[in-house]
Protein backbone atom coordinates (compact mmCIF):
# COMPACT_ATOMS: atom_id res chain seq x y z
CA UNK A 1 0.00 0.00 0.00
CA UNK A 2 2.74 2.39 0.96
CA UNK A 3 4.74 1.33 -2.08
CA UNK A 4 1.75 1.97 -4.34
CA UNK A 5 1.29 5.44 -2.91
CA UNK A 6 4.96 6.22 -3.53
CA UNK A 7 4.65 5.15 -7.17
CA UNK A 8 1.58 7.30 -7.72
CA UNK A 9 3.33 10.31 -6.20
CA UNK A 10 6.42 9.77 -8.33
CA UNK A 11 4.31 9.62 -11.50
CA UNK A 12 2.57 12.92 -10.83
CA UNK A 13 4.17 15.65 -12.94
CA UNK A 14 4.33 18.10 -10.05
CA UNK A 15 6.35 20.78 -11.85
CA UNK A 16 4.24 21.55 -14.91
CA UNK A 17 1.02 20.94 -13.02
CA UNK A 18 1.96 23.42 -10.30
CA UNK A 19 2.88 26.01 -12.92
CA UNK A 20 -0.47 25.45 -14.62
CA UNK A 21 -2.36 26.08 -11.41
CA UNK A 22 -0.39 29.27 -10.81
CA UNK A 23 -1.12 30.55 -14.32
CA UNK A 24 -4.84 29.93 -13.79
CA UNK A 25 -4.89 31.66 -10.42
CA UNK A 26 -2.83 34.68 -11.46
CA UNK A 27 -3.79 34.86 -15.12
CA UNK A 28 -5.82 38.00 -14.45
CA UNK A 29 -2.90 39.67 -12.69
CA UNK A 30 -4.53 39.55 -9.28
CA UNK A 31 -2.43 39.67 -6.12
CA UNK A 32 -4.28 38.83 -2.88
CA UNK A 33 -4.96 41.74 -0.56
CA UNK A 34 -2.19 42.38 1.98
CA UNK A 35 0.22 40.36 -0.15
CA UNK A 36 2.95 41.51 -2.48
CA UNK A 37 5.27 40.03 -5.09
CA UNK A 38 8.79 40.77 -6.25
CA UNK A 39 9.63 42.75 -9.39
CA UNK A 40 11.70 39.71 -10.34
CA UNK A 41 8.64 37.45 -10.36
CA UNK A 42 8.46 37.56 -14.15
CA UNK A 43 6.21 34.49 -14.33
CA UNK A 44 3.36 36.33 -12.61
CA UNK A 45 0.93 37.91 -15.08
CA UNK A 46 0.96 41.13 -13.02
CA UNK A 47 4.67 41.51 -13.86
CA UNK A 48 4.88 39.70 -17.20
CA UNK A 49 2.29 41.96 -18.87
CA UNK A 50 3.73 45.28 -17.67
CA UNK A 51 5.00 47.79 -20.19
CA UNK A 52 8.67 46.72 -20.61
CA UNK A 53 9.89 50.31 -20.19
CA UNK A 54 8.01 50.67 -16.90
CA UNK A 55 9.31 47.34 -15.62
CA UNK A 56 12.90 48.18 -16.58
CA UNK A 57 12.71 51.57 -14.82
CA UNK A 58 11.14 49.96 -11.77
CA UNK A 59 13.81 47.29 -11.54
CA UNK A 60 16.55 49.90 -11.82
CA UNK A 61 14.94 51.91 -9.02
CA UNK A 62 14.50 48.78 -6.90
CA UNK A 63 18.18 47.91 -7.19
CA UNK A 64 19.17 51.37 -5.96
CA UNK A 65 16.52 51.35 -3.23
CA UNK A 66 17.91 48.05 -1.98
CA UNK A 67 21.32 49.69 -1.57
CA UNK A 68 19.59 52.22 0.67
CA UNK A 69 18.02 49.39 2.68
CA UNK A 70 14.55 49.80 1.18
CA UNK A 71 12.72 46.99 -0.59
CA UNK A 72 10.18 47.87 -3.29
CA UNK A 73 7.38 45.27 -3.34
CA UNK A 74 4.60 45.05 -5.92
CA UNK A 75 1.06 45.08 -4.55
CA UNK A 76 -0.53 45.44 -8.00
CA UNK A 77 0.74 45.58 -11.58
CA UNK A 78 -0.95 44.64 -14.83
CA UNK A 79 -4.60 43.69 -14.39
CA UNK A 80 -6.97 42.09 -16.86
CA UNK A 81 -10.06 44.17 -17.72
CA UNK A 82 -12.16 41.59 -15.83
CA UNK A 83 -10.01 41.95 -12.72
CA UNK A 84 -10.21 45.76 -12.93
CA UNK A 85 -14.01 45.59 -13.26
CA UNK A 86 -14.17 43.29 -10.24
CA UNK A 87 -12.13 45.81 -8.20
CA UNK A 88 -14.51 48.58 -9.24
CA UNK A 89 -17.55 46.45 -8.34
CA UNK A 90 -16.02 45.74 -4.93
CA UNK A 91 -15.32 49.44 -4.39
CA UNK A 92 -18.91 50.37 -5.31
CA UNK A 93 -20.11 47.85 -2.76
CA UNK A 94 -17.69 49.15 -0.13
CA UNK A 95 -18.47 52.85 -0.63
CA UNK A 96 -22.10 52.27 -1.63
CA UNK A 97 -21.56 54.94 -4.24
CA UNK A 98 -20.40 54.66 -7.83
CA UNK A 99 -19.04 58.20 -7.72
CA UNK A 100 -17.00 57.64 -4.55
CA UNK A 101 -15.73 54.29 -5.86
CA UNK A 102 -14.45 55.95 -9.04
CA UNK A 103 -12.34 58.31 -6.97
CA UNK A 104 -10.29 55.20 -6.12
CA UNK A 105 -10.76 52.74 -8.94
CA UNK A 106 -10.96 53.55 -12.64
CA UNK A 107 -13.22 51.54 -14.94
CA UNK A 108 -11.24 49.09 -17.17
CA UNK A 109 -11.15 51.42 -20.19
CA UNK A 110 -9.50 54.18 -18.14
CA UNK A 111 -7.11 52.26 -15.90
CA UNK A 112 -3.40 52.41 -16.62
CA UNK A 113 -3.12 49.05 -14.84
CA UNK A 114 -5.06 47.37 -17.67
CA UNK A 115 -2.63 48.70 -20.28
CA UNK A 116 0.36 47.68 -18.12
CA UNK A 117 1.46 51.27 -17.60
CA UNK A 118 0.92 51.51 -13.84
CA UNK A 119 2.27 49.71 -10.81
CA UNK A 120 1.41 49.85 -7.12
CA UNK A 121 4.32 49.67 -4.69
CA UNK A 122 4.58 49.02 -0.96
CA UNK A 123 5.21 49.14 1.92
CA UNK A 124 4.97 52.77 2.99
CA UNK A 125 8.73 53.33 3.35
CA UNK A 126 9.12 52.06 -0.23
CA UNK A 127 6.51 54.59 -1.42
CA UNK A 128 8.32 57.37 0.43
CA UNK A 129 11.61 56.38 -1.21
CA UNK A 130 10.07 56.23 -4.67
CA UNK A 131 8.23 59.55 -4.33
CA UNK A 132 11.57 61.11 -3.39
CA UNK A 133 13.79 59.37 -5.96
CA UNK A 134 11.42 58.09 -8.68
CA UNK A 135 11.98 60.99 -11.09
CA UNK A 136 15.60 59.81 -11.51
CA UNK A 137 14.09 56.82 -13.33
CA UNK A 138 11.12 58.63 -14.93
CA UNK A 139 8.77 57.23 -12.28
CA UNK A 140 6.13 59.49 -10.76
CA UNK A 141 3.31 59.31 -8.25
CA UNK A 142 0.32 59.76 -10.58
CA UNK A 143 -2.46 60.51 -8.08
CA UNK A 144 -2.38 62.68 -4.98
CA UNK A 145 -4.60 60.26 -3.05
CA UNK A 146 -2.54 57.17 -3.94
CA UNK A 147 1.02 57.33 -2.65
CA UNK A 148 1.58 53.76 -3.91
CA UNK A 149 0.60 54.20 -7.58
CA UNK A 150 3.44 54.97 -10.01
CA UNK A 151 3.65 55.51 -13.75
CA UNK A 152 6.37 56.53 -16.20
CA UNK A 153 5.46 60.19 -16.55
CA UNK A 154 8.77 61.88 -17.21
CA UNK A 155 12.17 61.12 -18.67
CA UNK A 156 14.88 59.84 -16.30
CA UNK A 157 16.18 62.82 -14.34
CA UNK A 158 13.21 64.93 -15.44
CA UNK A 159 10.50 66.51 -13.35
CA UNK A 160 7.29 64.76 -12.41
CA UNK A 161 3.98 66.48 -13.17
CA UNK A 162 1.83 67.47 -10.20
CA UNK A 163 -0.08 64.33 -9.04
CA UNK A 164 -3.68 64.37 -10.32
CA UNK A 165 -6.36 64.81 -7.69
CA UNK A 166 -8.46 61.72 -8.45
CA UNK A 167 -8.20 58.02 -8.89
CA UNK A 168 -6.12 55.22 -10.24
ZN1 LIG B 1 -2.61 51.76 -8.96
PDB file of C-alpha atoms in Angstrom, residues 1-146:
ATOM      1  CA  UNK A   1       0.000   0.000   0.000  1.00  0.00           C
ATOM      2  CA  UNK A   2       2.737   2.392   0.962  1.00  0.00           C
ATOM      3  CA  UNK A   3       4.744   1.333  -2.077  1.00  0.00           C
ATOM      4  CA  UNK A   4       1.755   1.974  -4.339  1.00  0.00           C
ATOM      5  CA  UNK A   5       1.285   5.440  -2.907  1.00  0.00           C
ATOM      6  CA  UNK A   6       4.956   6.224  -3.531  1.00  0.00           C
ATOM      7  CA  UNK A   7       4.655   5.151  -7.168  1.00  0.00           C
ATOM      8  CA  UNK A   8       1.577   7.301  -7.717  1.00  0.00           C
ATOM      9  CA  UNK A   9       3.328  10.309  -6.203  1.00  0.00           C
ATOM     10  CA  UNK A  10       6.422   9.773  -8.326  1.00  0.00           C
ATOM     11  CA  UNK A  11       4.315   9.619 -11.501  1.00  0.00           C
ATOM     12  CA  UNK A  12       2.567  12.920 -10.829  1.00  0.00           C
ATOM     13  CA  UNK A  13       4.168  15.649 -12.938  1.00  0.00           C
ATOM     14  CA  UNK A  14       4.335  18.098 -10.045  1.00  0.00           C
ATOM     15  CA  UNK A  15       6.346  20.782 -11.850  1.00  0.00           C
ATOM     16  CA  UNK A  16       4.240  21.554 -14.911  1.00  0.00           C
ATOM     17  CA  UNK A  17       1.022  20.941 -13.018  1.00  0.00           C
ATOM     18  CA  UNK A  18       1.964  23.417 -10.299  1.00  0.00           C
ATOM     19  CA  UNK A  19       2.880  26.010 -12.923  1.00  0.00           C
ATOM     20  CA  UNK A  20      -0.474  25.452 -14.624  1.00  0.00           C
ATOM     21  CA  UNK A  21      -2.357  26.079 -11.413  1.00  0.00           C
ATOM     22  CA  UNK A  22      -0.391  29.275 -10.810  1.00  0.00           C
ATOM     23  CA  UNK A  23      -1.123  30.546 -14.321  1.00  0.00           C
ATOM     24  CA  UNK A  24      -4.836  29.931 -13.792  1.00  0.00           C
ATOM     25  CA  UNK A  25      -4.894  31.656 -10.423  1.00  0.00           C
ATOM     26  CA  UNK A  26      -2.827  34.678 -11.456  1.00  0.00           C
ATOM     27  CA  UNK A  27      -3.788  34.863 -15.120  1.00  0.00           C
ATOM     28  CA  UNK A  28      -5.821  38.000 -14.453  1.00  0.00           C
ATOM     29  CA  UNK A  29      -2.897  39.666 -12.692  1.00  0.00           C
ATOM     30  CA  UNK A  30      -4.531  39.546  -9.281  1.00  0.00           C
ATOM     31  CA  UNK A  31      -2.434  39.671  -6.119  1.00  0.00           C
ATOM     32  CA  UNK A  32      -4.278  38.827  -2.882  1.00  0.00           C
ATOM     33  CA  UNK A  33      -4.959  41.744  -0.558  1.00  0.00           C
ATOM     34  CA  UNK A  34      -2.189  42.378   1.981  1.00  0.00           C
ATOM     35  CA  UNK A  35       0.219  40.359  -0.149  1.00  0.00           C
ATOM     36  CA  UNK A  36       2.953  41.511  -2.476  1.00  0.00           C
ATOM     37  CA  UNK A  37       5.266  40.034  -5.086  1.00  0.00           C
ATOM     38  CA  UNK A  38       8.787  40.770  -6.253  1.00  0.00           C
ATOM     39  CA  UNK A  39       9.630  42.751  -9.387  1.00  0.00           C
ATOM     40  CA  UNK A  40      11.704  39.706 -10.340  1.00  0.00           C
ATOM     41  CA  UNK A  41       8.638  37.453 -10.358  1.00  0.00           C
ATOM     42  CA  UNK A  42       8.460  37.558 -14.151  1.00  0.00           C
ATOM     43  CA  UNK A  43       6.207  34.487 -14.328  1.00  0.00           C
ATOM     44  CA  UNK A  44       3.362  36.327 -12.614  1.00  0.00           C
ATOM     45  CA  UNK A  45       0.927  37.911 -15.080  1.00  0.00           C
ATOM     46  CA  UNK A  46       0.958  41.130 -13.022  1.00  0.00           C
ATOM     47  CA  UNK A  47       4.672  41.508 -13.858  1.00  0.00           C
ATOM     48  CA  UNK A  48       4.883  39.704 -17.203  1.00  0.00           C
ATOM     49  CA  UNK A  49       2.293  41.965 -18.866  1.00  0.00           C
ATOM     50  CA  UNK A  50       3.729  45.278 -17.665  1.00  0.00           C
ATOM     51  CA  UNK A  51       5.005  47.791 -20.192  1.00  0.00           C
ATOM     52  CA  UNK A  52       8.671  46.723 -20.615  1.00  0.00           C
ATOM     53  CA  UNK A  53       9.891  50.315 -20.189  1.00  0.00           C
ATOM     54  CA  UNK A  54       8.010  50.674 -16.902  1.00  0.00           C
ATOM     55  CA  UNK A  55       9.309  47.341 -15.620  1.00  0.00           C
ATOM     56  CA  UNK A  56      12.905  48.184 -16.581  1.00  0.00           C
ATOM     57  CA  UNK A  57      12.709  51.571 -14.823  1.00  0.00           C
ATOM     58  CA  UNK A  58      11.137  49.959 -11.769  1.00  0.00           C
ATOM     59  CA  UNK A  59      13.813  47.288 -11.537  1.00  0.00           C
ATOM     60  CA  UNK A  60      16.553  49.901 -11.817  1.00  0.00           C
ATOM     61  CA  UNK A  61      14.942  51.910  -9.019  1.00  0.00           C
ATOM     62  CA  UNK A  62      14.499  48.776  -6.895  1.00  0.00           C
ATOM     63  CA  UNK A  63      18.182  47.913  -7.192  1.00  0.00           C
ATOM     64  CA  UNK A  64      19.172  51.372  -5.964  1.00  0.00           C
ATOM     65  CA  UNK A  65      16.522  51.348  -3.230  1.00  0.00           C
ATOM     66  CA  UNK A  66      17.910  48.046  -1.980  1.00  0.00           C
ATOM     67  CA  UNK A  67      21.320  49.690  -1.566  1.00  0.00           C
ATOM     68  CA  UNK A  68      19.586  52.216   0.673  1.00  0.00           C
ATOM     69  CA  UNK A  69      18.017  49.391   2.679  1.00  0.00           C
ATOM     70  CA  UNK A  70      14.547  49.796   1.181  1.00  0.00           C
ATOM     71  CA  UNK A  71      12.725  46.992  -0.590  1.00  0.00           C
ATOM     72  CA  UNK A  72      10.183  47.870  -3.288  1.00  0.00           C
ATOM     73  CA  UNK A  73       7.383  45.272  -3.345  1.00  0.00           C
ATOM     74  CA  UNK A  74       4.601  45.048  -5.920  1.00  0.00           C
ATOM     75  CA  UNK A  75       1.055  45.079  -4.553  1.00  0.00           C
ATOM     76  CA  UNK A  76      -0.528  45.441  -8.003  1.00  0.00           C
ATOM     77  CA  UNK A  77       0.738  45.579 -11.579  1.00  0.00           C
ATOM     78  CA  UNK A  78      -0.947  44.640 -14.827  1.00  0.00           C
ATOM     79  CA  UNK A  79      -4.598  43.691 -14.394  1.00  0.00           C
ATOM     80  CA  UNK A  80      -6.973  42.088 -16.860  1.00  0.00           C
ATOM     81  CA  UNK A  81     -10.058  44.165 -17.721  1.00  0.00           C
ATOM     82  CA  UNK A  82     -12.157  41.593 -15.826  1.00  0.00           C
ATOM     83  CA  UNK A  83     -10.015  41.952 -12.715  1.00  0.00           C
ATOM     84  CA  UNK A  84     -10.213  45.758 -12.934  1.00  0.00           C
ATOM     85  CA  UNK A  85     -14.007  45.594 -13.264  1.00  0.00           C
ATOM     86  CA  UNK A  86     -14.166  43.293 -10.241  1.00  0.00           C
ATOM     87  CA  UNK A  87     -12.129  45.810  -8.200  1.00  0.00           C
ATOM     88  CA  UNK A  88     -14.515  48.576  -9.242  1.00  0.00           C
ATOM     89  CA  UNK A  89     -17.546  46.447  -8.335  1.00  0.00           C
ATOM     90  CA  UNK A  90     -16.020  45.740  -4.928  1.00  0.00           C
ATOM     91  CA  UNK A  91     -15.318  49.436  -4.391  1.00  0.00           C
ATOM     92  CA  UNK A  92     -18.907  50.365  -5.309  1.00  0.00           C
ATOM     93  CA  UNK A  93     -20.109  47.850  -2.759  1.00  0.00           C
ATOM     94  CA  UNK A  94     -17.686  49.151  -0.134  1.00  0.00           C
ATOM     95  CA  UNK A  95     -18.467  52.854  -0.626  1.00  0.00           C
ATOM     96  CA  UNK A  96     -22.103  52.267  -1.629  1.00  0.00           C
ATOM     97  CA  UNK A  97     -21.563  54.938  -4.237  1.00  0.00           C
ATOM     98  CA  UNK A  98     -20.402  54.658  -7.833  1.00  0.00           C
ATOM     99  CA  UNK A  99     -19.040  58.196  -7.724  1.00  0.00           C
ATOM    100  CA  UNK A 100     -16.996  57.639  -4.555  1.00  0.00           C
ATOM    101  CA  UNK A 101     -15.726  54.285  -5.860  1.00  0.00           C
ATOM    102  CA  UNK A 102     -14.451  55.953  -9.042  1.00  0.00           C
ATOM    103  CA  UNK A 103     -12.342  58.307  -6.968  1.00  0.00           C
ATOM    104  CA  UNK A 104     -10.287  55.203  -6.118  1.00  0.00           C
ATOM    105  CA  UNK A 105     -10.764  52.735  -8.939  1.00  0.00           C
ATOM    106  CA  UNK A 106     -10.965  53.553 -12.638  1.00  0.00           C
ATOM    107  CA  UNK A 107     -13.217  51.539 -14.941  1.00  0.00           C
ATOM    108  CA  UNK A 108     -11.243  49.094 -17.169  1.00  0.00           C
ATOM    109  CA  UNK A 109     -11.154  51.423 -20.193  1.00  0.00           C
ATOM    110  CA  UNK A 110      -9.500  54.181 -18.144  1.00  0.00           C
ATOM    111  CA  UNK A 111      -7.114  52.257 -15.898  1.00  0.00           C
ATOM    112  CA  UNK A 112      -3.399  52.407 -16.622  1.00  0.00           C
ATOM    113  CA  UNK A 113      -3.123  49.047 -14.844  1.00  0.00           C
ATOM    114  CA  UNK A 114      -5.061  47.366 -17.667  1.00  0.00           C
ATOM    115  CA  UNK A 115      -2.632  48.703 -20.275  1.00  0.00           C
ATOM    116  CA  UNK A 116       0.362  47.676 -18.122  1.00  0.00           C
ATOM    117  CA  UNK A 117       1.456  51.273 -17.597  1.00  0.00           C
ATOM    118  CA  UNK A 118       0.920  51.508 -13.844  1.00  0.00           C
ATOM    119  CA  UNK A 119       2.275  49.712 -10.813  1.00  0.00           C
ATOM    120  CA  UNK A 120       1.407  49.852  -7.124  1.00  0.00           C
ATOM    121  CA  UNK A 121       4.325  49.666  -4.693  1.00  0.00           C
ATOM    122  CA  UNK A 122       4.578  49.023  -0.961  1.00  0.00           C
ATOM    123  CA  UNK A 123       5.209  49.136   1.917  1.00  0.00           C
ATOM    124  CA  UNK A 124       4.968  52.770   2.985  1.00  0.00           C
ATOM    125  CA  UNK A 125       8.726  53.327   3.349  1.00  0.00           C
ATOM    126  CA  UNK A 126       9.120  52.063  -0.233  1.00  0.00           C
ATOM    127  CA  UNK A 127       6.510  54.587  -1.415  1.00  0.00           C
ATOM    128  CA  UNK A 128       8.318  57.370   0.427  1.00  0.00           C
ATOM    129  CA  UNK A 129      11.609  56.382  -1.213  1.00  0.00           C
ATOM    130  CA  UNK A 130      10.067  56.228  -4.673  1.00  0.00           C
ATOM    131  CA  UNK A 131       8.235  59.547  -4.331  1.00  0.00           C
ATOM    132  CA  UNK A 132      11.566  61.108  -3.394  1.00  0.00           C
ATOM    133  CA  UNK A 133      13.786  59.368  -5.963  1.00  0.00           C
ATOM    134  CA  UNK A 134      11.421  58.091  -8.678  1.00  0.00           C
ATOM    135  CA  UNK A 135      11.983  60.993 -11.090  1.00  0.00           C
ATOM    136  CA  UNK A 136      15.598  59.813 -11.507  1.00  0.00           C
ATOM    137  CA  UNK A 137      14.087  56.822 -13.334  1.00  0.00           C
ATOM    138  CA  UNK A 138      11.124  58.626 -14.926  1.00  0.00           C
ATOM    139  CA  UNK A 139       8.767  57.231 -12.283  1.00  0.00           C
ATOM    140  CA  UNK A 140       6.127  59.488 -10.760  1.00  0.00           C
ATOM    141  CA  UNK A 141       3.314  59.307  -8.249  1.00  0.00           C
ATOM    142  CA  UNK A 142       0.325  59.765 -10.581  1.00  0.00           C
ATOM    143  CA  UNK A 143      -2.455  60.513  -8.077  1.00  0.00           C
ATOM    144  CA  UNK A 144      -2.378  62.684  -4.980  1.00  0.00           C
ATOM    145  CA  UNK A 145      -4.600  60.263  -3.049  1.00  0.00           C
ATOM    146  CA  UNK A 146      -2.536  57.166  -3.936  1.00  0.00           C
TER     147      UNK A 146
END
